[in-house]
Amino acid sequence: MNVLFSAAEMTPFAKAGGLADVIGSLPKALRRIGVDARVVMPLHGFIQRGRYNIAYAFHYQFGRRRGVADIYVHHTESDGVPVYFLESYPFFGQGWQLYTDTEWDKQRFIAFSEFTLALAWQLAQREGWKLDVLHVHDWHTALGSFLVAYSRFDSFWQPVGTVLTIHNMGYQGDWAGAALFDAGIPTRTQPDLLYHGKDGNLLAIAIAYSDMITAVSPRYAEEIQYPRFGEGLEALVRWRAHGGDVMGILNGLDMERNDPATDPALLHPFSVQNLAPRPLNKTALQAQLGLPQRADVPFIGAVTRLTAQKGFDLAIPALYQLLAEDDVQVVVLGSGESHLEDGLRTLEYTYGNRMRAVIGYDAVLSQRIYAASDLFLMPSRYEPCGTSQMIAMRYGALPVVRETGGLADTVQNYDNKDADVGTGFVFLWETPEAVLGTLRWALETYRNRSEAFRRMQLRAMQTDFSWNKSAAEYVRVYERAFSRHRSG
Ligand code: ADP
């Protein structure tokens, strides 16, 4: 089966969040089980072509409503996965940002979706590679499903299945009606979209038109069918779910890139078999951050985007209280909304010998935090899947999380006894008190039930977060999407 992934980001070329990690690891896992998965993404201006052996491959033209676009295709292989980068002036090829102004991004990604279909056709002509399924991701590339549906009169597109994966319902590409109109794309014809007033919403269009829809965890696939997490599209999702077309498939983790035994970022590698060096990572990080070097002090880490989604408005007041009353060390690495960045800076200013707020993006430091922390804080208001908690568990840091989305699916709560089950500490309420109370409970366990804590740590590190199971589930989704147009 030939599957073309269409996405805005992919690790290691361009990453803003978990989406890039999925595109960087799922196609690789699919290829291992016999799917010919390939990726098409924009040639963002900042992508280092030399570093990744990205070479110019060919050029084609595509007739848009307003003139002809020239598209230059560049190519490389990433861990055996063929990746095509599209460059086309003025949309892609320049600029230092992954995402720009929202209006311009809508125009750019509408064009990208058109170019993607044209690329699929080019690949069939030039390389004899004919796609069976187009797999689009999030709002950026979502329009592809609609464009395929509208091209089915053509024998090339008639049998092609489409799959949409929703990585985050919080970003939809809404109010794209004018840009779609400008591009000459007639989405106004779909009655359900019209009924819900979503005919200009790129993600909604894909929910209506994709053969199959997946969300990145089973819990999130449920949550988005209701108003709290559906972000206005819940009725559309529920309609598709009633037809049996919505599935939750948990993201896997790239177990090779995230391995504490081989991670080049770590000064003291360790594994389940050889856990002894793990505390050295704590003292090394304390030294790096200028905190007192003490192996005995409980160390709480967080690595996060600082947006409302991630719940740090709840965590900051909880940390104030905790740092005032308890002997702990805390480090938060993150960037985002300025009021949260400032809140964390003030926290560091107040508790300078116990708290560090590192504002920015630092891939090496993030891995060191996972390896050094006893507890990993992730109080997300919503979390489609979440990668950080899985990395934390693999590195032996027990997550303290809110019970939502993928956090609910991946973190097993402590049983409050000998830890015969459990890989972390889970709370439900979206309040600072819940964060504080759960941190206290986790710290109490760390100090007074160290044997139970150790058992959880080992269980967390041994949990299989690989793509094996999920990749097989995606194959079943592809088969369903694909068979839909074969049988008819
Ligand atoms: P999201 O995709 O919503 O940001 P995830 O938990 O799925 O959340 O993925 C976050 C990924 O980005 C993790 O690999 C995490 O380590 C990384 N990350 C987030 N913020 C930072 C940061 N400030 N510095 C380094 N890595 C970060």
Coordinates of C-alpha atoms and ligand atoms in Angstrom, one line a residue:
M1 CA 0.0 0.0 0.0
N2 CA 1.3 3.5 -1.0
V3 CA 0.5 6.3 1.5
L4 CA 1.4 9.9 1.0
F5 CA 1.7 11.9 4.2
S6 CA 1.0 15.6 3.8
A7 CA 2.2 17.7 6.7
A8 CA 3.5 21.1 7.7
E9 CA 6.3 19.8 10.1
M10 CA 8.5 16.8 10.4
T11 CA 11.3 16.0 12.8
P12 CA 14.2 16.6 12.2
F13 CA 13.6 19.2 9.5
A14 CA 11.1 21.6 11.1
K15 CA 9.4 21.2 14.5
A16 CA 7.0 23.3 16.5
G17 CA 5.5 20.4 18.6
G18 CA 4.3 16.8 18.7
L19 CA 3.0 16.9 15.1
A20 CA 6.6 16.9 13.8
D21 CA 7.5 14.0 16.0
V22 CA 4.6 11.9 14.6
I23 CA 5.5 12.7 11.0
G24 CA 9.1 11.9 11.8
S25 CA 8.4 8.5 13.2
L26 CA 5.1 7.0 12.0
P27 CA 6.1 6.7 8.3
K28 CA 9.2 4.9 9.5
A29 CA 7.2 2.5 11.6
L30 CA 4.8 1.9 8.7
R31 CA 7.6 1.1 6.3
R32 CA 8.8 -1.6 8.7
I33 CA 5.5 -3.4 8.3
G34 CA 5.4 -3.1 4.5
V35 CA 3.6 0.2 3.8
D36 CA 5.3 2.4 1.3
A37 CA 4.9 5.7 3.3
R38 CA 6.3 8.9 1.9
V39 CA 6.0 12.5 3.1
V40 CA 5.4 15.8 1.4
M41 CA 6.0 19.0 3.3
P42 CA 6.8 22.7 2.5
L43 CA 10.4 23.7 2.0
H44 CA 10.5 26.1 4.9
G45 CA 13.2 28.7 4.3
F46 CA 15.2 27.7 7.4
I47 CA 15.5 24.0 6.6
Q48 CA 19.2 23.2 6.3
R49 CA 19.4 21.6 2.9
G50 CA 23.1 20.7 3.1
R51 CA 22.8 19.1 6.5
Y52 CA 20.0 16.8 5.4
N53 CA 21.2 16.0 1.8
I54 CA 18.1 17.7 0.4
A55 CA 18.6 17.9 -3.4
Y56 CA 16.6 19.4 -6.1
A57 CA 14.6 16.7 -7.9
F58 CA 12.2 18.2 -10.5
H59 CA 9.9 21.0 -11.4
Y60 CA 6.3 21.1 -12.5
Q61 CA 3.6 23.7 -13.1
F62 CA 0.2 23.9 -11.7
G63 CA -2.7 26.0 -13.0
R64 CA -4.4 27.8 -10.2
R65 CA -7.4 30.1 -10.5
R66 CA -5.1 33.1 -10.6
G67 CA -2.4 32.0 -12.9
V68 CA 0.2 29.2 -13.1
A69 CA 2.4 28.3 -10.1
D70 CA 5.9 27.0 -10.5
I71 CA 6.7 24.2 -8.0
Y72 CA 10.3 23.0 -7.4
V73 CA 10.5 19.6 -5.7
H74 CA 13.4 18.8 -3.5
H75 CA 14.0 15.4 -2.1
T76 CA 15.8 13.4 0.6
E77 CA 15.5 10.3 2.6
S78 CA 15.0 10.4 6.4
D79 CA 15.7 7.1 8.1
G80 CA 14.6 5.4 4.8
V81 CA 11.5 7.5 4.4
P82 CA 11.3 9.5 1.1
V83 CA 10.5 13.1 1.8
Y84 CA 9.5 15.6 -0.8
F85 CA 9.9 19.4 -0.1
L86 CA 7.8 21.8 -2.1
E87 CA 9.2 25.2 -3.0
S88 CA 7.0 27.7 -4.7
Y89 CA 7.2 31.5 -4.8
P90 CA 5.8 33.3 -2.8
F91 CA 4.4 30.6 -0.6
F92 CA 7.3 28.4 0.5
G93 CA 11.0 28.4 0.2
Q94 CA 11.9 31.5 2.1
G95 CA 11.5 32.9 5.6
W96 CA 12.7 31.9 9.0
Q97 CA 9.4 31.0 10.5
L98 CA 7.4 27.8 10.4
Y99 CA 4.1 29.6 10.8
T100 CA 3.6 33.3 9.9
D101 CA 0.6 35.5 9.9
T102 CA -2.6 33.5 10.2
E103 CA -4.2 35.0 7.1
W104 CA -1.2 34.4 5.0
D105 CA -0.8 30.9 6.4
K106 CA -4.3 30.0 5.3
Q107 CA -3.5 31.1 1.7
R108 CA -0.1 29.3 1.8
F109 CA -1.5 26.0 3.0
I110 CA -4.5 26.1 0.6
A111 CA -1.9 26.4 -2.2
F112 CA 0.2 23.6 -0.6
S113 CA -2.8 21.3 -0.6
E114 CA -3.3 21.9 -4.3
F115 CA 0.4 21.4 -5.0
T116 CA 0.3 18.1 -3.0
L117 CA -2.3 16.6 -5.3
A118 CA -0.3 17.7 -8.3
L119 CA 2.8 16.2 -6.8
A120 CA 1.0 12.9 -6.3
W121 CA 0.2 12.9 -10.0
Q122 CA 3.8 13.8 -10.9
L123 CA 5.1 10.9 -8.8
A124 CA 2.9 8.5 -10.7
Q125 CA 4.0 9.8 -14.0
R126 CA 7.7 10.2 -13.2
E127 CA 8.4 7.3 -10.8
G128 CA 5.4 5.0 -11.3
W129 CA 4.5 5.5 -7.7
K130 CA 0.7 5.7 -7.4
L131 CA -0.8 6.6 -4.1
D132 CA -3.6 4.6 -2.5
V133 CA -4.2 6.8 0.4
L134 CA -3.6 10.5 1.1
H135 CA -3.0 11.1 4.8
V136 CA -3.5 14.7 5.9
H137 CA -2.6 16.2 9.3
D138 CA -4.2 19.1 11.1
W139 CA -5.7 22.1 9.4
H140 CA -2.6 23.0 7.4
T141 CA -2.9 20.1 4.9
A142 CA -6.6 19.2 5.7
L143 CA -7.9 20.6 2.4
G144 CA -6.3 17.7 0.6
S145 CA -9.1 15.4 1.6
F146 CA -11.6 17.8 0.0
L147 CA -9.6 18.2 -3.2
V148 CA -9.4 14.4 -3.6
A149 CA -13.2 14.1 -3.1
Y150 CA -13.7 16.7 -5.7
S151 CA -11.4 15.0 -8.1
R152 CA -12.9 11.6 -8.0
F153 CA -14.5 12.0 -11.4
D154 CA -10.9 11.5 -12.6
S155 CA -9.9 7.8 -12.8
F156 CA -6.6 8.7 -11.1
W157 CA -8.3 10.0 -8.0
Q158 CA -11.4 7.8 -8.0
P159 CA -9.9 4.9 -5.9
V160 CA -7.7 7.1 -3.6
G161 CA -8.7 6.9 0.1
T162 CA -8.3 9.9 2.4
V163 CA -7.4 9.9 6.1
L164 CA -7.3 13.0 8.4
T165 CA -5.4 12.9 11.7
I166 CA -6.4 15.5 14.3
H167 CA -3.4 16.3 16.4
N168 CA -4.9 19.4 18.0
M169 CA -8.5 20.6 17.7
G170 CA -7.4 24.0 19.1
Y171 CA -6.1 25.1 15.7
Q172 CA -8.6 24.9 12.8
G173 CA -7.7 27.3 10.0
D174 CA -11.1 28.9 10.5
W175 CA -12.5 31.9 8.5
A176 CA -10.7 30.7 5.3
G177 CA -13.8 31.3 3.2
A178 CA -12.4 34.3 1.4
A179 CA -9.0 32.5 0.7
L180 CA -10.9 29.5 -0.6
F181 CA -13.1 31.6 -2.8
D182 CA -10.0 33.4 -4.0
A183 CA -8.4 30.1 -4.9
G184 CA -11.6 29.0 -6.7
I185 CA -12.4 26.2 -4.4
P186 CA -16.1 25.6 -4.0
T187 CA -16.6 24.1 -0.5
R188 CA -20.0 25.8 -0.1
T189 CA -21.8 22.7 -1.4
Q190 CA -21.5 20.5 1.6
P191 CA -24.8 20.6 3.6
D192 CA -23.5 19.6 7.0
L193 CA -20.7 22.2 6.8
L194 CA -23.3 24.8 5.8
Y195 CA -25.6 23.8 8.5
H196 CA -22.9 24.3 11.2
G197 CA -21.6 27.4 9.6
K198 CA -18.2 25.8 9.0
D199 CA -17.8 25.8 5.3
G200 CA -14.8 28.2 5.7
N201 CA -13.1 26.1 8.3
L202 CA -10.3 24.0 6.8
L203 CA -10.3 21.4 9.6
A204 CA -14.1 21.1 9.5
I205 CA -14.0 20.6 5.7
A206 CA -11.6 17.7 6.2
I207 CA -13.8 16.2 9.0
A208 CA -16.7 16.3 6.5
Y209 CA -14.8 14.9 3.5
S210 CA -12.1 12.5 4.7
D211 CA -12.9 8.8 4.4
M212 CA -11.6 8.2 7.9
I213 CA -10.7 10.5 10.8
T214 CA -8.3 9.6 13.5
A215 CA -7.4 11.5 16.7
V216 CA -4.1 11.0 18.4
S217 CA -5.4 9.1 21.4
P218 CA -8.6 7.1 22.2
R219 CA -9.6 9.5 25.0
Y220 CA -9.1 12.6 22.8
A221 CA -11.2 10.9 20.0
E222 CA -14.1 10.8 22.6
E223 CA -13.5 14.2 24.1
I224 CA -13.7 16.1 20.7
Q225 CA -17.2 14.8 20.3
Y226 CA -18.4 17.1 23.1
P227 CA -18.3 20.9 23.5
R228 CA -15.5 21.2 26.1
F229 CA -12.9 19.9 23.7
G230 CA -14.6 19.9 20.3
E231 CA -13.9 23.7 19.9
G232 CA -17.1 24.2 17.9
L233 CA -16.6 21.1 15.7
E234 CA -18.0 18.5 18.1
A235 CA -21.3 18.1 16.2
L236 CA -19.4 17.4 13.0
V237 CA -17.1 14.9 14.7
R238 CA -20.0 13.2 16.3
W239 CA -21.8 12.8 13.0
R240 CA -18.8 11.1 11.6
A241 CA -18.3 9.0 14.7
H242 CA -21.9 7.7 14.4
G243 CA -20.9 6.4 11.0
G244 CA -18.0 4.5 12.6
D245 CA -15.4 6.7 10.8
V246 CA -13.6 8.2 13.9
M247 CA -10.9 6.4 15.7
G248 CA -8.4 7.2 18.4
I249 CA -4.9 5.8 17.9
L250 CA -2.3 6.6 20.4
N251 CA 0.9 8.2 19.2
G252 CA 4.0 6.2 19.6
L253 CA 7.4 7.5 20.6
D254 CA 10.5 7.2 18.6
M255 CA 12.2 4.8 21.0
E256 CA 15.5 5.1 19.3
R257 CA 15.8 8.9 19.5
N258 CA 14.5 8.9 23.1
D259 CA 16.6 6.3 24.8
P260 CA 18.4 7.2 28.0
A261 CA 21.1 4.6 27.3
T262 CA 22.2 6.2 24.1
D263 CA 20.9 9.8 24.2
P264 CA 23.9 12.0 23.3
A265 CA 22.4 14.9 25.4
L266 CA 22.9 13.0 28.6
L267 CA 26.2 13.2 30.5
H268 CA 25.4 10.0 32.4
P269 CA 23.5 7.4 30.3
F270 CA 21.4 4.8 32.1
S271 CA 18.9 2.1 31.6
V272 CA 16.5 -0.2 33.5
Q273 CA 19.4 -2.7 33.9
N274 CA 21.8 0.0 35.0
L275 CA 19.9 2.7 36.9
A276 CA 22.8 3.6 39.2
P277 CA 24.0 6.5 37.0
R278 CA 20.6 8.2 36.9
P279 CA 21.1 10.4 40.0
L280 CA 24.3 11.8 38.5
N281 CA 22.1 13.5 35.9
K282 CA 20.3 15.3 38.7
T283 CA 23.5 16.7 40.2
A284 CA 25.0 17.5 36.8
L285 CA 21.9 19.5 35.9
Q286 CA 21.9 21.2 39.3
A287 CA 25.4 22.3 38.5
Q288 CA 24.5 23.5 35.0
L289 CA 21.6 25.5 36.4
G290 CA 23.4 26.9 39.4
L291 CA 21.2 25.1 41.9
P292 CA 22.6 23.5 45.1
Q293 CA 24.0 20.1 44.2
R294 CA 22.1 17.6 46.3
A295 CA 21.1 14.2 45.1
D296 CA 18.6 13.8 47.9
V297 CA 16.3 16.7 47.1
P298 CA 13.2 15.9 45.1
F299 CA 13.5 17.4 41.7
I300 CA 10.4 18.5 39.7
G301 CA 10.8 19.2 36.0
A302 CA 8.7 20.5 33.2
V303 CA 9.3 21.0 29.4
T304 CA 6.5 22.7 27.7
R305 CA 5.0 25.3 25.4
L306 CA 3.6 28.0 27.6
T307 CA 0.1 28.3 26.3
A308 CA -3.3 28.1 28.0
Q309 CA -3.5 24.5 26.9
K310 CA -0.6 23.4 29.0
G311 CA -2.1 24.5 32.4
F312 CA 0.8 26.5 33.7
D313 CA -1.6 29.2 34.9
L314 CA -2.7 26.5 37.4
A315 CA 0.8 25.3 38.1
I316 CA 2.4 28.6 38.9
P317 CA 0.3 29.3 42.0
A318 CA 0.7 25.7 43.1
L319 CA 4.5 26.0 42.8
Y320 CA 4.5 29.2 44.8
Q321 CA 2.9 27.4 47.7
L322 CA 5.0 24.3 47.3
L323 CA 8.3 26.2 47.2
A324 CA 7.2 28.2 50.2
E325 CA 6.6 25.1 52.3
D326 CA 8.8 22.3 51.1
D327 CA 12.4 21.4 50.4
V328 CA 12.2 20.8 46.6
Q329 CA 13.9 21.9 43.4
V330 CA 11.9 22.9 40.3
V331 CA 13.0 23.6 36.8
V332 CA 10.6 24.7 34.0
L333 CA 11.9 24.9 30.4
G334 CA 9.4 26.6 28.0
S335 CA 8.4 29.5 26.0
G336 CA 5.2 31.0 24.8
E337 CA 2.7 33.5 26.2
S338 CA 4.5 36.4 28.0
H339 CA 2.3 36.4 31.1
L340 CA 3.3 32.8 31.8
E341 CA 6.9 33.4 31.0
D342 CA 6.9 36.4 33.4
G343 CA 5.1 34.4 36.0
L344 CA 7.8 31.8 35.9
R345 CA 10.6 34.4 35.9
T346 CA 9.0 35.9 39.1
L347 CA 8.9 32.5 40.7
E348 CA 12.6 32.0 40.0
Y349 CA 13.3 35.5 41.4
T350 CA 11.4 34.7 44.6
Y351 CA 12.9 31.2 45.1
G352 CA 16.2 31.6 43.4
N353 CA 18.0 28.8 45.1
R354 CA 15.3 26.3 44.4
M355 CA 13.7 27.2 41.2
R356 CA 14.9 27.8 37.6
A357 CA 12.8 29.2 34.8
V358 CA 14.6 28.6 31.5
I359 CA 12.6 30.6 28.9
G360 CA 13.3 29.4 25.4
Y361 CA 13.6 26.2 23.3
D362 CA 16.5 23.9 24.1
A363 CA 16.5 20.3 22.8
V364 CA 19.6 19.3 24.8
L365 CA 18.4 20.8 28.1
S366 CA 15.0 19.2 27.6
Q367 CA 16.5 15.7 27.5
R368 CA 18.6 16.5 30.6
I369 CA 15.5 17.5 32.5
Y370 CA 13.7 14.3 31.7
A371 CA 16.8 12.4 32.9
A372 CA 17.3 14.4 36.1
S373 CA 13.7 14.8 37.3
D374 CA 12.0 12.6 39.9
L375 CA 8.6 14.1 39.0
F376 CA 7.6 15.6 35.7
L377 CA 4.7 18.1 35.8
M378 CA 2.2 18.3 33.0
P379 CA -1.1 19.8 34.2
S380 CA -2.6 20.2 30.7
R381 CA -6.2 21.5 30.4
Y382 CA -6.4 19.4 27.3
E383 CA -3.8 17.1 25.7
P384 CA -4.5 15.4 22.4
C385 CA -1.8 12.8 23.1
G386 CA 1.3 14.4 24.6
T387 CA 4.8 13.3 24.0
S388 CA 6.6 14.8 27.0
Q389 CA 5.0 12.5 29.5
M390 CA 6.0 9.4 27.5
I391 CA 9.6 10.6 27.3
A392 CA 9.6 11.4 31.0
M393 CA 8.4 7.9 31.8
R394 CA 11.0 6.3 29.5
Y395 CA 13.6 8.4 31.3
G396 CA 12.3 7.4 34.8
A397 CA 10.6 10.7 35.8
L398 CA 7.2 10.0 37.1
P399 CA 4.6 12.2 35.5
V400 CA 2.1 14.3 37.5
V401 CA -0.7 14.9 35.0
R402 CA -4.3 15.9 34.6
E403 CA -6.6 13.2 33.5
T404 CA -7.3 14.3 29.9
G405 CA -6.7 13.0 26.4
G406 CA -3.5 11.1 25.9
L407 CA -2.4 11.8 29.4
A408 CA -5.3 9.7 30.6
D409 CA -4.4 7.0 28.1
T410 CA -0.7 6.7 28.9
V411 CA -0.2 7.5 32.6
Q412 CA -1.5 4.9 35.1
N413 CA -2.4 6.3 38.4
Y414 CA -0.5 5.1 41.6
D415 CA -2.6 2.7 43.6
N416 CA -1.5 4.3 46.9
K417 CA -0.2 1.0 48.1
D418 CA 2.8 -1.0 46.9
A419 CA 2.6 0.3 43.4
D420 CA 1.4 -3.0 41.9
V421 CA 0.0 -0.7 39.2
G422 CA 0.9 2.8 38.4
T423 CA 3.4 4.9 36.4
G424 CA 2.5 8.4 37.7
F425 CA 0.1 10.6 39.6
V426 CA -3.2 11.7 38.1
F427 CA -5.7 14.4 39.0
L428 CA -8.9 15.6 37.5
W429 CA -9.8 19.1 38.6
E430 CA -8.5 22.1 36.7
T431 CA -7.4 24.0 39.8
P432 CA -4.1 25.0 41.5
E433 CA -5.2 23.1 44.6
A434 CA -5.4 19.9 42.6
V435 CA -1.9 20.5 41.2
L436 CA -0.6 21.3 44.6
G437 CA -2.3 18.4 46.4
T438 CA -1.1 15.9 43.8
L439 CA 2.5 17.2 44.0
R440 CA 2.3 16.8 47.7
W441 CA 1.0 13.3 47.4
A442 CA 3.8 12.4 44.9
L443 CA 6.4 13.9 47.1
E444 CA 5.1 12.0 50.1
T445 CA 5.4 8.8 48.1
Y446 CA 8.9 9.7 46.9
R447 CA 10.0 10.3 50.5
N448 CA 8.1 7.8 52.6
R449 CA 7.4 5.0 50.1
S450 CA 10.6 4.9 48.2
E451 CA 10.2 1.2 47.4
A452 CA 6.8 1.8 45.8
F453 CA 8.2 4.9 44.0
R454 CA 11.1 2.8 42.6
R455 CA 8.7 0.1 41.4
M456 CA 6.7 2.7 39.5
Q457 CA 9.8 4.2 38.1
L458 CA 10.9 0.8 36.7
R459 CA 7.4 0.1 35.3
A460 CA 7.3 3.5 33.6
M461 CA 10.7 2.9 32.0
Q462 CA 9.7 -0.5 30.8
T463 CA 6.4 0.6 29.2
D464 CA 6.3 0.0 25.5
F465 CA 5.6 3.3 23.9
S466 CA 6.8 2.2 20.5
W467 CA 4.8 2.7 17.3
N468 CA 4.4 -1.1 16.7
K469 CA 0.8 -1.4 17.9
S470 CA -0.4 2.0 16.6
A471 CA 1.2 1.6 13.2
A472 CA -0.7 -1.7 12.7
E473 CA -3.9 0.2 13.7
Y474 CA -3.2 2.9 11.0
V475 CA -2.9 0.1 8.4
R476 CA -6.4 -1.0 9.3
V477 CA -7.6 2.6 8.9
Y478 CA -5.9 2.9 5.5
E479 CA -7.5 -0.3 4.4
R480 CA -10.9 0.9 5.3
A481 CA -10.4 4.3 3.6
F482 CA -9.0 2.6 0.5
S483 CA -11.7 -0.2 0.3
R484 CA -14.4 2.4 0.4
H485 CA -13.8 3.5 -3.2
R486 CA -12.8 0.1 -4.5
S487 CA -16.1 -1.6 -3.6
G488 CA -18.3 1.2 -4.9
Ligands
ADP1 P1 2.9 19.7 22.0 O1 3.0 19.1 20.7 O2 1.4 20.1 22.4 O3 3.8 20.9 22.2 P2 3.9 17.3 23.2 O4 4.1 16.8 24.6 O5 3.2 16.4 22.3 O6 3.3 18.7 23.2 O7 5.3 17.5 22.5 C1 6.2 18.4 22.9 C2 7.6 18.1 22.4 O8 8.4 19.3 22.3 C3 8.4 17.2 23.4 O9 9.3 16.4 22.6 C4 9.1 18.2 24.2 O10 10.3 17.7 24.8 C5 9.4 19.3 23.2 N1 9.5 20.6 23.8 C6 8.5 21.4 24.2 N2 8.9 22.6 24.6 C7 10.2 22.6 24.5 C8 11.3 23.5 24.9 N3 11.0 24.7 25.4 N4 12.6 23.1 24.6 C9 12.8 21.9 24.1 N5 11.9 21.0 23.8 C10 10.6 21.3 24.0

